[in-house]
Amino acid sequence: MNQEQIERFFATLKAANPQPNTELEYTSVFELLAAVLLSAQATDVGVNKATRRLFPVANTPQKILALGLEGLESYIKTIGLYRSKAKHLMQTCQILVERHAGQVPRTREALEALPGVGRKTANVVLNVAFGEPTMAVDTHIFRVSNRTGLAPGKTPLAVERQLLKRVPAPYRVDAHHWLILHGRYVCQARRPQCERCAVADCCDHARAARRRAP
């Protein structure tokens, strides 16, 4: 995908969805951090189902700690890997209280120092909560970036670096939302919906498929 195609690709996605948002439900930076931490290898729908019960009761580090580990587990047990996630979230809350006055830090280094928070989670918080032009490369973004030719790479970090180089500056803050949603609903893993894709004319995969067609 060349730069003209990349510009058209994002201009088209923006026209269809001018203000994309995460599908995780949250009302504070801490709720966002907790939801993203819980979302690893789980669906946003499943996380939202659990946090709709949890957050009205405990939506700050102090309140999560007051629940205790077993109390927290009882709210999130419908989420995969809930025991390890509960442990990580409790440890994260302890660090937030002890080192950050209960507030979510705004630096990558401090975020990645929190248990259960890797580069992808840190990127989501930096982008969604603080408006930084980061790229949180999940399975959808990794697939879309490679399949379309937008930002090929063999690892999530390689794709992230390519995206930061290739995505035009005006689109960088919202790019990862557009790519996630495109991968989730159109450029799907098993069968990409090329016939209804608004950006198929920009895509390496769609062009190759057209050339192979009889």
Short mmCIF file of C-alpha atoms in Angstrom, two decimals:
data_model
loop_
_atom_site.label_atom_id
_atom_site.label_comp_id
_atom_site.label_asym_id
_atom_site.label_seq_id
_atom_site.Cartn_x
_atom_site.Cartn_y
_atom_site.Cartn_z
CA MET A 1 0.00 0.00 0.00
CA ASN A 2 1.52 3.31 -1.07
CA GLN A 3 1.09 6.65 0.69
CA GLU A 4 -1.73 7.80 -1.59
CA GLN A 5 -3.62 4.60 -0.86
CA ILE A 6 -2.94 4.94 2.87
CA GLU A 7 -4.35 8.47 2.85
CA ARG A 8 -7.46 7.27 1.01
CA PHE A 9 -7.76 4.27 3.32
CA PHE A 10 -7.94 6.38 6.47
CA ALA A 11 -9.96 9.19 4.90
CA THR A 12 -12.60 6.59 3.99
CA LEU A 13 -12.64 5.04 7.47
CA LYS A 14 -12.85 8.49 9.05
CA ALA A 15 -15.75 9.53 6.82
CA ALA A 16 -17.68 6.44 7.90
CA ASN A 17 -16.84 6.85 11.61
CA PRO A 18 -15.53 10.34 12.44
CA GLN A 19 -15.14 9.75 16.19
CA PRO A 20 -14.30 6.11 16.84
CA ASN A 21 -14.21 4.86 20.41
CA THR A 22 -13.19 1.76 22.29
CA GLU A 23 -16.05 -0.68 22.84
CA LEU A 24 -14.95 -1.18 26.44
CA GLU A 25 -17.20 0.68 28.86
CA TYR A 26 -15.58 3.06 31.35
CA THR A 27 -16.14 6.43 33.02
CA SER A 28 -12.65 7.18 34.40
CA VAL A 29 -9.02 6.56 33.53
CA PHE A 30 -8.78 3.91 36.24
CA GLU A 31 -11.87 2.10 34.95
CA LEU A 32 -10.30 2.12 31.47
CA LEU A 33 -7.04 0.69 32.81
CA ALA A 34 -8.88 -2.02 34.73
CA ALA A 35 -11.08 -2.92 31.77
CA VAL A 36 -8.14 -3.17 29.37
CA LEU A 37 -6.19 -5.28 31.87
CA LEU A 38 -9.18 -7.63 32.13
CA SER A 39 -9.66 -7.79 28.36
CA ALA A 40 -6.56 -9.84 27.52
CA GLN A 41 -7.72 -12.95 25.62
CA ALA A 42 -11.33 -11.96 26.32
CA THR A 43 -14.00 -10.14 24.36
CA ASP A 44 -15.03 -6.57 25.09
CA VAL A 45 -18.60 -7.82 25.45
CA GLY A 46 -17.55 -10.26 28.15
CA VAL A 47 -15.48 -7.67 30.00
CA ASN A 48 -18.31 -5.12 29.89
CA LYS A 49 -20.71 -7.69 31.33
CA ALA A 50 -18.41 -8.16 34.34
CA THR A 51 -17.48 -4.51 34.86
CA ARG A 52 -21.14 -3.45 34.82
CA ARG A 53 -21.37 -5.38 38.07
CA LEU A 54 -17.93 -4.48 39.43
CA PHE A 55 -17.59 -0.74 38.78
CA PRO A 56 -20.75 0.41 40.60
CA VAL A 57 -19.30 -1.27 43.69
CA ALA A 58 -15.55 -0.69 43.23
CA ASN A 59 -14.17 1.69 40.63
CA THR A 60 -11.05 3.09 42.33
CA PRO A 61 -7.83 1.39 43.43
CA GLN A 62 -8.79 1.84 47.06
CA LYS A 63 -12.22 0.26 46.60
CA ILE A 64 -10.80 -2.67 44.64
CA LEU A 65 -8.32 -3.32 47.44
CA ALA A 66 -11.14 -3.14 49.98
CA LEU A 67 -12.95 -5.96 48.13
CA GLY A 68 -10.07 -8.34 48.71
CA LEU A 69 -8.90 -10.92 46.20
CA GLU A 70 -11.82 -13.32 46.62
CA GLY A 71 -14.30 -10.47 46.48
CA LEU A 72 -12.79 -9.19 43.24
CA GLU A 73 -12.77 -12.69 41.75
CA SER A 74 -16.49 -13.05 42.45
CA TYR A 75 -17.22 -10.10 40.16
CA ILE A 76 -14.95 -11.11 37.27
CA LYS A 77 -15.18 -14.91 37.32
CA THR A 78 -17.05 -14.93 33.99
CA ILE A 79 -13.90 -13.58 32.28
CA GLY A 80 -11.24 -16.01 31.07
CA LEU A 81 -8.11 -16.26 33.22
CA TYR A 82 -9.96 -14.37 35.94
CA ARG A 83 -7.79 -15.61 38.81
CA SER A 84 -4.52 -14.31 37.36
CA LYS A 85 -6.22 -11.13 36.21
CA ALA A 86 -7.66 -10.53 39.68
CA LYS A 87 -4.21 -11.01 41.20
CA HIS A 88 -2.63 -8.58 38.73
CA LEU A 89 -5.35 -6.00 39.22
CA MET A 90 -4.99 -6.16 43.00
CA GLN A 91 -1.22 -5.75 42.72
CA THR A 92 -1.68 -2.86 40.30
CA CYS A 93 -4.10 -1.14 42.67
CA GLN A 94 -1.61 -1.51 45.52
CA ILE A 95 1.11 0.16 43.44
CA LEU A 96 -1.22 2.94 42.31
CA VAL A 97 -2.09 3.72 45.93
CA GLU A 98 1.45 3.46 47.25
CA ARG A 99 3.38 5.17 44.45
CA HIS A 100 0.91 7.28 42.47
CA ALA A 101 -1.58 8.61 45.04
CA GLY A 102 -4.28 6.38 43.56
CA GLN A 103 -3.96 7.96 40.09
CA VAL A 104 -3.11 6.25 36.81
CA PRO A 105 0.34 7.42 35.65
CA ARG A 106 0.74 9.11 32.27
CA THR A 107 4.07 7.63 31.18
CA ARG A 108 4.70 4.38 29.34
CA GLU A 109 7.46 3.39 31.76
CA ALA A 110 5.21 3.76 34.81
CA LEU A 111 2.28 2.01 33.13
CA GLU A 112 4.36 -0.95 31.98
CA ALA A 113 5.70 -1.33 35.53
CA LEU A 114 2.17 -2.26 36.68
CA PRO A 115 1.43 -6.00 36.97
CA GLY A 116 -0.60 -7.29 34.05
CA VAL A 117 0.06 -4.15 31.99
CA GLY A 118 2.11 -4.79 28.87
CA ARG A 119 2.93 -2.56 25.94
CA LYS A 120 -0.47 -3.02 24.28
CA THR A 121 -2.41 -2.09 27.43
CA ALA A 122 -0.13 0.89 28.06
CA ASN A 123 -0.70 2.05 24.48
CA VAL A 124 -4.48 1.84 24.89
CA VAL A 125 -4.40 3.94 28.07
CA LEU A 126 -1.98 6.49 26.60
CA ASN A 127 -4.14 6.80 23.49
CA VAL A 128 -7.69 6.61 24.82
CA ALA A 129 -7.24 8.38 28.15
CA PHE A 130 -4.48 10.84 27.30
CA GLY A 131 -4.83 11.36 23.54
CA GLU A 132 -1.36 10.21 22.55
CA PRO A 133 -0.89 8.88 18.99
CA THR A 134 0.03 5.35 20.01
CA MET A 135 -0.80 2.07 18.26
CA ALA A 136 -2.07 -0.76 20.45
CA VAL A 137 -1.47 -3.73 18.15
CA ASP A 138 -3.89 -6.53 18.96
CA THR A 139 -4.72 -9.53 16.78
CA HIS A 140 -7.12 -7.48 14.64
CA ILE A 141 -4.62 -4.70 13.93
CA PHE A 142 -1.82 -7.19 13.31
CA ARG A 143 -3.98 -9.05 10.77
CA VAL A 144 -5.34 -5.94 9.02
CA SER A 145 -1.92 -4.29 8.82
CA ASN A 146 -0.35 -7.34 7.21
CA ARG A 147 -3.27 -8.45 5.02
CA THR A 148 -3.89 -5.03 3.50
CA GLY A 149 -0.23 -4.12 3.08
CA LEU A 150 -0.72 -1.08 5.31
CA ALA A 151 2.08 -1.90 7.74
CA PRO A 152 3.57 -5.38 7.26
CA GLY A 153 5.56 -6.86 10.12
CA LYS A 154 6.35 -10.22 11.69
CA THR A 155 5.72 -9.12 15.28
CA PRO A 156 3.25 -6.74 16.97
CA LEU A 157 6.12 -4.36 17.78
CA ALA A 158 7.29 -4.36 14.16
CA VAL A 159 3.74 -3.58 13.01
CA GLU A 160 3.43 -0.83 15.63
CA ARG A 161 6.62 0.83 14.40
CA GLN A 162 5.51 0.57 10.79
CA LEU A 163 2.13 2.12 11.62
CA LEU A 164 3.77 5.04 13.42
CA LYS A 165 5.87 5.66 10.30
CA ARG A 166 3.19 5.15 7.67
CA VAL A 167 -0.08 6.48 9.13
CA PRO A 168 -0.45 10.18 8.25
CA ALA A 169 -0.26 12.43 11.32
CA PRO A 170 -3.89 13.67 11.17
CA TYR A 171 -5.15 10.08 11.56
CA ARG A 172 -2.73 8.72 14.17
CA VAL A 173 -4.74 9.36 17.32
CA ASP A 174 -7.79 7.47 16.04
CA ALA A 175 -6.03 4.98 13.73
CA HIS A 176 -5.95 2.06 16.12
CA HIS A 177 -9.71 2.32 16.76
CA TRP A 178 -10.50 2.32 13.05
CA LEU A 179 -8.22 -0.66 12.46
CA ILE A 180 -9.63 -2.68 15.38
CA LEU A 181 -13.21 -2.07 14.28
CA HIS A 182 -12.35 -2.83 10.65
CA GLY A 183 -10.71 -6.10 11.68
CA ARG A 184 -13.52 -7.04 14.04
CA TYR A 185 -16.42 -6.44 11.66
CA VAL A 186 -15.12 -6.41 8.07
CA CYS A 187 -11.56 -7.71 7.61
CA GLN A 188 -12.27 -10.78 9.70
CA ALA A 189 -9.80 -13.60 10.29
CA ARG A 190 -11.56 -16.54 8.67
CA ARG A 191 -13.28 -14.75 5.83
CA PRO A 192 -12.59 -11.09 5.07
CA GLN A 193 -15.74 -9.34 3.86
CA CYS A 194 -14.07 -7.86 0.78
CA GLU A 195 -17.35 -7.58 -1.11
CA ARG A 196 -18.64 -5.00 1.36
CA CYS A 197 -15.33 -3.37 2.29
CA ALA A 198 -15.22 0.38 1.70
CA VAL A 199 -11.41 0.36 1.44
CA ALA A 200 -10.95 -2.70 -0.77
CA ASP A 201 -9.55 -0.55 -3.58
CA CYS A 202 -6.61 0.34 -1.32
CA CYS A 203 -5.93 -3.20 -0.11
CA ASP A 204 -3.20 -5.54 -1.36
CA HIS A 205 -5.24 -8.63 -0.46
CA ALA A 206 -8.37 -7.47 -2.30
CA ARG A 207 -6.40 -6.48 -5.39
CA ALA A 208 -4.64 -9.86 -5.44
CA ALA A 209 -7.99 -11.63 -5.11
CA ARG A 210 -9.39 -9.68 -8.05
CA ARG A 211 -6.39 -10.64 -10.18
CA ARG A 212 -6.89 -14.33 -9.34
CA ALA A 213 -10.60 -14.23 -10.18
CA PRO A 214 -11.57 -15.80 -13.53
#
